[in-house]
mmCIF file of C-alpha atoms and ligand atoms in Angstrom:
data_model
loop_
_atom_site.group_PDB
_atom_site.id
_atom_site.type_symbol
_atom_site.label_atom_id
_atom_site.label_comp_id
_atom_site.label_asym_id
_atom_site.label_seq_id
_atom_site.Cartn_x
_atom_site.Cartn_y
_atom_site.Cartn_z
ATOM 1 C CA UNK A 1 6.803 25.021 12.604
ATOM 2 C CA UNK A 2 4.218 25.064 9.993
ATOM 3 C CA UNK A 3 4.897 24.194 6.297
ATOM 4 C CA UNK A 4 3.544 27.799 5.353
ATOM 5 C CA UNK A 5 6.229 29.331 7.534
ATOM 6 C CA UNK A 6 9.412 29.553 5.300
ATOM 7 C CA UNK A 7 11.929 30.718 7.930
ATOM 8 C CA UNK A 8 14.497 27.817 8.848
ATOM 9 C CA UNK A 9 13.774 25.548 11.454
ATOM 10 C CA UNK A 10 14.737 22.064 12.741
ATOM 11 C CA UNK A 11 17.535 20.084 11.051
ATOM 12 C CA UNK A 12 15.319 19.872 7.926
ATOM 13 C CA UNK A 13 17.052 19.162 4.532
ATOM 14 C CA UNK A 14 15.948 21.806 2.246
ATOM 15 C CA UNK A 15 15.816 22.139 -1.362
ATOM 16 C CA UNK A 16 17.674 24.873 -3.322
ATOM 17 C CA UNK A 17 14.488 27.006 -3.278
ATOM 18 C CA UNK A 18 14.077 26.517 0.602
ATOM 19 C CA UNK A 19 11.608 24.218 0.935
ATOM 20 C CA UNK A 20 11.664 21.636 3.541
ATOM 21 C CA UNK A 21 12.404 18.093 1.580
ATOM 22 C CA UNK A 22 10.105 15.451 3.096
ATOM 23 C CA UNK A 23 12.636 12.436 2.702
ATOM 24 C CA UNK A 24 10.540 9.360 2.143
ATOM 25 C CA UNK A 25 13.474 6.905 2.523
ATOM 26 C CA UNK A 26 15.153 8.331 5.223
ATOM 27 C CA UNK A 27 11.858 8.237 7.373
ATOM 28 C CA UNK A 28 11.335 4.663 5.874
ATOM 29 C CA UNK A 29 14.466 3.687 7.178
ATOM 30 C CA UNK A 30 13.477 4.965 10.635
ATOM 31 C CA UNK A 31 10.174 3.247 10.453
ATOM 32 C CA UNK A 32 12.079 0.091 9.660
ATOM 33 C CA UNK A 33 14.869 0.729 12.319
ATOM 34 C CA UNK A 34 12.113 1.295 14.611
ATOM 35 C CA UNK A 35 9.941 -1.657 13.941
ATOM 36 C CA UNK A 36 13.325 -4.069 14.182
ATOM 37 C CA UNK A 37 14.191 -2.610 17.788
ATOM 38 C CA UNK A 38 10.620 -3.136 18.804
ATOM 39 C CA UNK A 39 10.408 -7.076 17.493
ATOM 40 C CA UNK A 40 13.940 -7.671 19.244
ATOM 41 C CA UNK A 41 12.802 -6.274 22.411
ATOM 42 C CA UNK A 42 9.807 -8.423 22.155
ATOM 43 C CA UNK A 43 12.185 -11.309 21.962
ATOM 44 C CA UNK A 44 11.925 -12.086 18.081
ATOM 45 C CA UNK A 45 8.384 -13.233 17.723
ATOM 46 C CA UNK A 46 7.515 -14.989 14.395
ATOM 47 C CA UNK A 47 5.736 -11.960 12.078
ATOM 48 C CA UNK A 48 5.079 -12.847 8.564
ATOM 49 C CA UNK A 49 3.851 -10.947 5.730
ATOM 50 C CA UNK A 50 2.844 -12.933 2.663
ATOM 51 C CA UNK A 51 3.230 -11.290 -0.744
ATOM 52 C CA UNK A 52 1.144 -12.644 -3.650
ATOM 53 C CA UNK A 53 2.542 -11.614 -7.206
ATOM 54 C CA UNK A 54 0.859 -12.959 -10.567
ATOM 55 C CA UNK A 55 2.261 -12.545 -13.656
ATOM 56 C CA UNK A 56 6.326 -10.920 -14.846
ATOM 57 C CA UNK A 57 5.198 -7.248 -14.621
ATOM 58 C CA UNK A 58 8.833 -5.831 -14.014
ATOM 59 C CA UNK A 59 7.780 -2.814 -11.957
ATOM 60 C CA UNK A 60 5.594 -5.218 -9.729
ATOM 61 C CA UNK A 61 8.319 -7.400 -9.139
ATOM 62 C CA UNK A 62 10.556 -4.462 -8.133
ATOM 63 C CA UNK A 63 7.785 -3.584 -5.403
ATOM 64 C CA UNK A 64 7.371 -7.087 -4.053
ATOM 65 C CA UNK A 65 11.240 -7.518 -3.974
ATOM 66 C CA UNK A 66 11.401 -4.342 -2.321
ATOM 67 C CA UNK A 67 8.641 -4.827 0.275
ATOM 68 C CA UNK A 68 10.257 -8.458 1.005
ATOM 69 C CA UNK A 69 13.692 -6.768 1.822
ATOM 70 C CA UNK A 70 12.405 -4.280 4.049
ATOM 71 C CA UNK A 71 10.319 -6.947 5.846
ATOM 72 C CA UNK A 72 13.684 -8.920 6.504
ATOM 73 C CA UNK A 73 15.651 -5.764 7.625
ATOM 74 C CA UNK A 74 12.818 -5.039 10.045
ATOM 75 C CA UNK A 75 12.910 -8.705 11.597
ATOM 76 C CA UNK A 76 10.183 -9.820 10.040
ATOM 77 C CA UNK A 77 9.644 -13.185 7.967
ATOM 78 C CA UNK A 78 8.080 -12.853 4.386
ATOM 79 C CA UNK A 79 6.424 -15.719 2.433
ATOM 80 C CA UNK A 80 6.091 -15.335 -1.453
ATOM 81 C CA UNK A 81 3.771 -16.947 -3.701
ATOM 82 C CA UNK A 82 4.559 -16.589 -7.346
ATOM 83 C CA UNK A 83 1.839 -17.415 -9.960
ATOM 84 C CA UNK A 84 1.988 -17.136 -13.519
ATOM 85 C CA UNK A 85 -0.128 -14.572 -15.928
ATOM 86 C CA UNK A 86 -2.119 -17.147 -17.192
ATOM 87 C CA UNK A 87 -3.335 -18.817 -13.822
ATOM 88 C CA UNK A 88 -7.357 -19.277 -13.478
ATOM 89 C CA UNK A 89 -8.987 -17.398 -10.918
ATOM 90 C CA UNK A 90 -9.965 -20.577 -9.033
ATOM 91 C CA UNK A 91 -6.345 -21.396 -8.219
ATOM 92 C CA UNK A 92 -5.242 -17.707 -7.615
ATOM 93 C CA UNK A 93 -8.117 -17.806 -5.062
ATOM 94 C CA UNK A 94 -7.097 -21.182 -3.484
ATOM 95 C CA UNK A 95 -3.549 -19.802 -3.043
ATOM 96 C CA UNK A 96 -4.853 -16.890 -1.166
ATOM 97 C CA UNK A 97 -7.091 -19.398 0.662
ATOM 98 C CA UNK A 98 -4.563 -20.988 1.925
ATOM 99 C CA UNK A 99 -2.456 -17.801 3.376
ATOM 100 C CA UNK A 100 -5.798 -16.864 4.758
ATOM 101 C CA UNK A 101 -6.140 -19.809 7.011
ATOM 102 C CA UNK A 102 -2.346 -20.337 7.811
ATOM 103 C CA UNK A 103 -2.070 -19.271 11.370
ATOM 104 C CA UNK A 104 1.564 -18.059 10.685
ATOM 105 C CA UNK A 105 0.911 -15.362 8.320
ATOM 106 C CA UNK A 106 -0.068 -12.203 9.698
ATOM 107 C CA UNK A 107 -0.175 -10.126 6.754
ATOM 108 C CA UNK A 108 -1.439 -10.879 3.139
ATOM 109 C CA UNK A 109 -0.390 -8.257 0.123
ATOM 110 C CA UNK A 110 -1.974 -9.025 -3.218
ATOM 111 C CA UNK A 111 0.035 -6.898 -5.617
ATOM 112 C CA UNK A 112 -2.200 -5.084 -7.974
ATOM 113 C CA UNK A 113 -2.921 -4.468 -10.557
ATOM 114 C CA UNK A 114 -3.841 -8.326 -11.383
ATOM 115 C CA UNK A 115 -3.117 -9.478 -15.143
ATOM 116 C CA UNK A 116 -6.128 -8.609 -17.279
ATOM 117 C CA UNK A 117 -8.819 -11.724 -17.011
ATOM 118 C CA UNK A 118 -8.229 -11.858 -13.023
ATOM 119 C CA UNK A 119 -11.230 -10.402 -10.879
ATOM 120 C CA UNK A 120 -9.095 -8.436 -7.800
ATOM 121 C CA UNK A 121 -12.308 -7.532 -5.965
ATOM 122 C CA UNK A 122 -12.927 -11.220 -5.535
ATOM 123 C CA UNK A 123 -9.641 -12.048 -4.419
ATOM 124 C CA UNK A 124 -9.344 -8.991 -2.135
ATOM 125 C CA UNK A 125 -12.981 -9.853 -0.755
ATOM 126 C CA UNK A 126 -11.025 -12.916 0.426
ATOM 127 C CA UNK A 127 -8.498 -11.552 3.004
ATOM 128 C CA UNK A 128 -10.081 -11.133 6.538
ATOM 129 C CA UNK A 129 -9.642 -7.248 7.970
ATOM 130 C CA UNK A 130 -6.733 -8.484 10.486
ATOM 131 C CA UNK A 131 -4.652 -9.684 7.669
ATOM 132 C CA UNK A 132 -5.213 -6.848 5.318
ATOM 133 C CA UNK A 133 -2.351 -5.093 5.341
ATOM 134 C CA UNK A 134 -2.779 -3.196 2.334
ATOM 135 C CA UNK A 135 -6.115 -2.036 3.863
ATOM 136 C CA UNK A 136 -7.802 -1.882 0.685
ATOM 137 C CA UNK A 137 -10.396 -4.582 1.104
ATOM 138 C CA UNK A 138 -14.457 -3.415 1.599
ATOM 139 C CA UNK A 139 -14.265 -4.357 4.968
ATOM 140 C CA UNK A 140 -11.085 -2.210 6.038
ATOM 141 C CA UNK A 141 -12.343 0.617 3.973
ATOM 142 C CA UNK A 142 -15.434 0.491 6.007
ATOM 143 C CA UNK A 143 -13.932 0.409 9.205
ATOM 144 C CA UNK A 144 -11.750 3.447 8.330
ATOM 145 C CA UNK A 145 -15.088 5.439 7.393
ATOM 146 C CA UNK A 146 -16.551 4.297 10.500
ATOM 147 C CA UNK A 147 -13.339 4.707 12.845
ATOM 148 C CA UNK A 148 -12.814 1.039 13.566
ATOM 149 C CA UNK A 149 -9.909 -0.749 14.378
ATOM 150 C CA UNK A 150 -8.293 -2.046 10.872
ATOM 151 C CA UNK A 151 -5.623 -1.487 8.536
ATOM 152 C CA UNK A 152 -5.364 1.888 6.509
ATOM 153 C CA UNK A 153 -4.174 1.913 3.026
ATOM 154 C CA UNK A 154 -0.481 2.179 2.939
ATOM 155 C CA UNK A 155 0.328 4.919 0.481
ATOM 156 C CA UNK A 156 -2.224 7.741 1.929
ATOM 157 C CA UNK A 157 -0.973 6.765 5.445
ATOM 158 C CA UNK A 158 2.826 7.407 4.263
ATOM 159 C CA UNK A 159 1.720 10.752 3.267
ATOM 160 C CA UNK A 160 0.322 11.500 6.463
ATOM 161 C CA UNK A 161 3.263 10.238 8.346
ATOM 162 C CA UNK A 162 5.474 12.328 6.319
ATOM 163 C CA UNK A 163 3.548 15.378 7.199
ATOM 164 C CA UNK A 164 3.706 14.669 10.780
ATOM 165 C CA UNK A 165 7.459 14.096 10.340
ATOM 166 C CA UNK A 166 8.515 17.091 8.652
ATOM 167 C CA UNK A 167 6.227 19.454 10.598
ATOM 168 C CA UNK A 168 3.590 20.018 8.000
ATOM 169 C CA UNK A 169 0.352 21.441 10.071
ATOM 170 C CA UNK A 170 -2.941 19.761 9.281
ATOM 171 C CA UNK A 171 -5.325 21.344 12.005
ATOM 172 C CA UNK A 172 -7.439 23.919 10.429
ATOM 173 C CA UNK A 173 -5.851 23.600 6.897
ATOM 174 C CA UNK A 174 -7.248 23.410 3.693
ATOM 175 C CA UNK A 175 -5.859 20.473 1.614
ATOM 176 C CA UNK A 176 -6.790 19.023 -1.947
ATOM 177 C CA UNK A 177 -6.147 16.024 -3.076
ATOM 178 C CA UNK A 178 -6.089 15.371 -6.704
ATOM 179 C CA UNK A 179 -7.396 11.956 -7.753
ATOM 180 C CA UNK A 180 -10.234 9.917 -6.503
ATOM 181 C CA UNK A 181 -9.358 6.270 -6.376
ATOM 182 C CA UNK A 182 -10.154 4.090 -3.697
ATOM 183 C CA UNK A 183 -6.330 2.927 -3.482
ATOM 184 C CA UNK A 184 -5.190 6.573 -2.809
ATOM 185 C CA UNK A 185 -7.317 9.587 -2.942
ATOM 186 C CA UNK A 186 -10.415 8.633 -1.380
ATOM 187 C CA UNK A 187 -8.730 6.992 1.796
ATOM 188 C CA UNK A 188 -6.497 10.237 1.521
ATOM 189 C CA UNK A 189 -9.415 12.655 1.972
ATOM 190 C CA UNK A 190 -10.943 10.426 4.785
ATOM 191 C CA UNK A 191 -7.474 10.583 6.686
ATOM 192 C CA UNK A 192 -6.932 14.063 6.319
ATOM 193 C CA UNK A 193 -10.580 14.900 7.332
ATOM 194 C CA UNK A 194 -10.527 12.648 10.484
ATOM 195 C CA UNK A 195 -10.687 13.790 13.690
ATOM 196 C CA UNK A 196 -7.174 14.299 15.181
ATOM 197 C CA UNK A 197 -5.803 15.528 11.794
ATOM 198 C CA UNK A 198 -8.632 17.876 11.189
ATOM 199 C CA UNK A 199 -7.933 19.629 7.957
ATOM 200 C CA UNK A 200 -10.490 20.559 5.486
ATOM 201 C CA UNK A 201 -10.168 18.473 2.314
ATOM 202 C CA UNK A 202 -11.328 18.963 -1.403
ATOM 203 C CA UNK A 203 -11.486 15.820 -3.770
ATOM 204 C CA UNK A 204 -10.363 17.158 -7.193
ATOM 205 C CA UNK A 205 -10.273 14.798 -10.194
ATOM 206 C CA UNK A 206 -10.662 15.002 -14.180
ATOM 207 C CA UNK A 207 -14.086 16.716 -14.035
ATOM 208 C CA UNK A 208 -13.176 19.383 -11.571
ATOM 209 C CA UNK A 209 -12.449 22.101 -13.757
ATOM 210 C CA UNK A 210 -9.756 24.855 -13.036
ATOM 211 C CA UNK A 211 -7.478 22.497 -11.185
ATOM 212 C CA UNK A 212 -5.027 25.358 -10.820
ATOM 213 C CA UNK A 213 -7.428 27.703 -9.172
ATOM 214 C CA UNK A 214 -8.446 25.209 -6.758
ATOM 215 C CA UNK A 215 -5.146 23.885 -5.476
ATOM 216 C CA UNK A 216 -4.064 27.747 -5.062
ATOM 217 C CA UNK A 217 -6.630 27.570 -2.281
ATOM 218 C CA UNK A 218 -4.642 24.786 -0.697
ATOM 219 C CA UNK A 219 -2.253 24.565 2.391
ATOM 220 C CA UNK A 220 -1.802 21.167 1.190
ATOM 221 C CA UNK A 221 -1.803 19.597 -2.198
ATOM 222 C CA UNK A 222 -1.352 15.549 -2.574
ATOM 223 C CA UNK A 223 -1.262 14.625 -6.189
ATOM 224 C CA UNK A 224 -2.576 11.218 -7.112
ATOM 225 C CA UNK A 225 -3.039 11.099 -10.675
ATOM 226 C CA UNK A 226 -0.333 9.730 -12.743
ATOM 227 C CA UNK A 227 0.301 12.282 -15.109
ATOM 228 C CA UNK A 228 3.777 13.769 -15.317
ATOM 229 C CA UNK A 229 4.375 17.547 -14.172
ATOM 230 C CA UNK A 230 0.503 18.141 -13.791
ATOM 231 C CA UNK A 231 0.910 20.217 -10.623
ATOM 232 C CA UNK A 232 2.917 23.299 -11.793
ATOM 233 C CA UNK A 233 4.149 26.486 -9.967
ATOM 234 C CA UNK A 234 0.942 28.192 -10.533
ATOM 235 C CA UNK A 235 -1.227 25.544 -8.753
ATOM 236 C CA UNK A 236 0.804 26.042 -5.203
ATOM 237 C CA UNK A 237 0.244 28.957 -2.885
ATOM 238 C CA UNK A 238 3.624 30.130 -1.288
ATOM 239 C CA UNK A 239 4.612 27.980 1.428
ATOM 240 C CA UNK A 240 1.960 25.150 0.593
ATOM 241 C CA UNK A 241 3.063 21.674 1.311
ATOM 242 C CA UNK A 242 3.204 19.523 -1.685
ATOM 243 C CA UNK A 243 3.059 15.762 -1.672
ATOM 244 C CA UNK A 244 3.519 13.542 -4.900
ATOM 245 C CA UNK A 245 2.148 10.370 -5.172
ATOM 246 C CA UNK A 246 1.596 10.149 -8.871
ATOM 247 C CA UNK A 247 4.346 7.911 -10.961
ATOM 248 C CA UNK A 248 4.649 8.366 -14.709
ATOM 249 C CA UNK A 249 7.308 5.714 -16.573
ATOM 250 C CA UNK A 250 8.691 8.330 -19.543
ATOM 251 C CA UNK A 251 11.793 8.200 -21.659
ATOM 252 C CA UNK A 252 13.531 10.516 -18.946
ATOM 253 C CA UNK A 253 12.666 7.950 -15.924
ATOM 254 C CA UNK A 254 9.966 8.123 -13.281
ATOM 255 C CA UNK A 255 8.198 11.222 -12.962
ATOM 256 C CA UNK A 256 5.637 12.393 -10.689
ATOM 257 C CA UNK A 257 2.652 14.417 -11.099
ATOM 258 C CA UNK A 258 4.605 17.623 -9.501
ATOM 259 C CA UNK A 259 7.076 19.822 -11.697
ATOM 260 C CA UNK A 260 9.442 19.278 -8.749
ATOM 261 C CA UNK A 261 11.824 22.040 -9.718
ATOM 262 C CA UNK A 262 9.410 24.882 -10.243
ATOM 263 C CA UNK A 263 7.420 23.773 -7.370
ATOM 264 C CA UNK A 264 10.035 23.809 -4.689
ATOM 265 C CA UNK A 265 10.988 27.504 -5.156
ATOM 266 C CA UNK A 266 7.314 28.357 -4.093
ATOM 267 C CA UNK A 267 6.307 25.417 -1.921
ATOM 268 C CA UNK A 268 6.956 25.221 2.008
ATOM 269 C CA UNK A 269 7.482 21.615 1.710
ATOM 270 C CA UNK A 270 7.569 19.037 -0.979
ATOM 271 C CA UNK A 271 8.498 15.309 -1.473
ATOM 272 C CA UNK A 272 10.810 14.217 -4.116
ATOM 273 C CA UNK A 273 9.932 11.498 -6.818
ATOM 274 C CA UNK A 274 11.412 9.025 -6.519
ATOM 275 C CA UNK A 275 12.155 8.813 -2.824
ATOM 276 C CA UNK A 276 9.048 10.479 -1.421
ATOM 277 C CA UNK A 277 5.791 8.946 -1.020
ATOM 278 C CA UNK A 278 6.798 5.512 -2.441
ATOM 279 C CA UNK A 279 9.275 4.134 0.139
ATOM 280 C CA UNK A 280 6.606 5.086 2.849
ATOM 281 C CA UNK A 281 3.974 2.889 1.346
ATOM 282 C CA UNK A 282 6.295 0.148 2.146
ATOM 283 C CA UNK A 283 7.124 1.440 5.827
ATOM 284 C CA UNK A 284 3.394 2.031 6.407
ATOM 285 C CA UNK A 285 2.856 -1.696 4.803
ATOM 286 C CA UNK A 286 5.432 -3.132 7.548
ATOM 287 C CA UNK A 287 3.565 -1.228 10.299
ATOM 288 C CA UNK A 288 0.286 -2.624 9.369
ATOM 289 C CA UNK A 289 2.301 -6.195 9.352
ATOM 290 C CA UNK A 290 3.293 -5.796 12.813
ATOM 291 C CA UNK A 291 -0.449 -4.304 13.829
ATOM 292 C CA UNK A 292 -1.673 -7.522 12.246
ATOM 293 C CA UNK A 293 0.576 -9.325 14.108
ATOM 294 C CA UNK A 294 -0.502 -7.969 17.418
ATOM 295 C CA UNK A 295 -4.114 -7.629 16.098
ATOM 296 C CA UNK A 296 -3.927 -11.632 15.867
ATOM 297 C CA UNK A 297 -2.492 -12.198 19.290
ATOM 298 C CA UNK A 298 0.834 -13.045 17.770
ATOM 299 C CA UNK A 299 3.222 -10.500 19.900
ATOM 300 C CA UNK A 300 3.864 -10.484 23.514
ATOM 301 C CA UNK A 301 2.995 -7.017 25.574
ATOM 302 C CA UNK A 302 5.351 -4.339 24.870
ATOM 303 C CA UNK A 303 6.679 -2.944 27.772
HETATM 304 P P1 LIG B 401 -6.114 5.774 -11.004
HETATM 305 O O1 LIG B 401 -7.047 4.865 -10.308
HETATM 306 O O2 LIG B 401 -5.597 5.703 -12.442
HETATM 307 O O3 LIG B 401 -6.944 7.285 -10.186
HETATM 308 C C1 LIG B 401 -6.381 8.445 -11.091
HETATM 309 C C2 LIG B 401 -7.160 9.795 -10.725
HETATM 310 O O4 LIG B 401 -6.714 10.946 -11.191
HETATM 311 C C3 LIG B 401 -8.610 9.523 -10.901
HETATM 312 O O5 LIG B 401 -9.515 9.774 -9.931
HETATM 313 C C4 LIG B 401 -8.651 10.427 -12.025
HETATM 314 O O6 LIG B 401 -9.773 11.297 -12.277
HETATM 315 C C5 LIG B 401 -7.718 11.667 -11.765
HETATM 316 N N1 LIG B 401 -7.229 12.261 -12.953
HETATM 317 C C6 LIG B 401 -6.889 11.862 -14.072
HETATM 318 N N2 LIG B 401 -6.716 12.916 -15.067
HETATM 319 C C7 LIG B 401 -6.726 13.810 -14.261
HETATM 320 C C8 LIG B 401 -6.326 15.243 -14.673
HETATM 321 N N3 LIG B 401 -6.237 15.763 -15.844
HETATM 322 N N4 LIG B 401 -7.053 16.117 -13.669
HETATM 323 C C9 LIG B 401 -6.985 15.710 -12.197
HETATM 324 N N5 LIG B 401 -7.448 14.280 -11.713
HETATM 325 C C10 LIG B 401 -7.076 13.698 -13.081
HETATM 326 O O7 LIG B 401 -4.635 5.969 -10.022
HETATM 327 P P2 LIG B 401 -4.199 5.709 -8.553
HETATM 328 O O8 LIG B 401 -4.326 4.074 -8.469
HETATM 329 O O9 LIG B 401 -5.043 6.436 -7.639
HETATM 330 O O10 LIG B 401 -2.906 5.778 -8.556
HETATM 331 C C11 LIG B 401 -2.570 7.167 -8.951
HETATM 332 C C12 LIG B 401 -0.914 7.524 -9.367
HETATM 333 O O11 LIG B 401 -0.301 7.019 -7.960
HETATM 334 C C13 LIG B 401 -0.653 6.634 -10.394
HETATM 335 O O12 LIG B 401 0.431 7.243 -11.055
HETATM 336 C C14 LIG B 401 0.003 5.442 -9.653
HETATM 337 O O13 LIG B 401 1.100 4.744 -10.239
HETATM 338 C C15 LIG B 401 0.414 6.162 -8.508
HETATM 339 N N6 LIG B 401 0.569 5.481 -6.981
HETATM 340 C C16 LIG B 401 1.836 5.730 -6.564
HETATM 341 C C17 LIG B 401 1.947 4.902 -5.260
HETATM 342 C C18 LIG B 401 3.377 5.679 -4.461
HETATM 343 O O14 LIG B 401 3.562 4.778 -3.508
HETATM 344 N N7 LIG B 401 3.575 6.641 -4.677
HETATM 345 C C19 LIG B 401 1.248 4.027 -4.625
HETATM 346 C C20 LIG B 401 -0.098 3.992 -5.489
HETATM 347 C C21 LIG B 401 -0.403 4.394 -6.612
HETATM 348 P P3 LIG B 401 -11.294 10.568 -12.659
HETATM 349 O O15 LIG B 401 -12.040 9.736 -11.432
HETATM 350 O O16 LIG B 401 -12.366 11.553 -12.894
HETATM 351 O O17 LIG B 401 -10.876 9.660 -13.780
#
């Protein structure tokens, strides 16, 4: 089954316009249940995710709470370090170093962005690749580029998992990723283009020119900008898969980069916002934490 085939297939839920709804909540719950099963089967070894949150940004607090809740559901421990917004760089680095040196901590997540005045790059650089479950450090990115063992950034990995789960074919397909951040767009292009996935990705950004024309060439569109409703129906080739990463907080609530109502009439598969890529970011964080524990020799062999 491919997303470009709009004839009904499988038991996938569809939008009123007939597109497959790539349900991130559902897939995240499957991932969490699978991890819980595996951890239980291994005799409940200690697997621990540490979260570091600086300041009192409300959305960041919600993200961290939800990551810790899902870690618990997966059968993992979580340790939280909450620090005030006016903390010094030195104190923050000390707190992270403690987690780096603690053998009972397998994954470290520093919630970004950090408050003004703190240098996130310096903090990230302290996290060793095996504990870098967000996959955002220079060394993890280097490993992704060079095909080494390491953790892949959770949001673009979640996008790949959604496509896989909902039967979106990638091999030989043309993809457009809108947005070129190191957090999402850049690693997304690497993942789409790497061997085994074998799509042909284009990286679009604010200087790309006629974005609609570029996107209309694509079988797969990943929008990671943060501009509500940027991707309209005339960006989308009939049957294309459209994955919405962007988050804009508007008076009407959270909105994605994709004009969902119009695009679902044309797309072959589409993510909702919220409920699409966001939950899968958490699912992939927990999978990365499980693999982190394995890389650090904390898990017995799975039978
Ligand atoms: P970012 O660092 O601000 O990058 C945004 C990218 O969008 C930049 O590359 C920028 O291009 C590009 N852009 C801006 N305006 C554009 C336009 N009019 N046309 C085409 N491209 C344009 O943001 P980010 O960290 O990648 O995050 C992107 C969005 O995803 C945000 O809304 C963020 O909240 C959301 N997000 C969601 C999840 C999730 O789990 N769903 C996770 C992480 C982030 P230039 O490089 O040319 O400036």
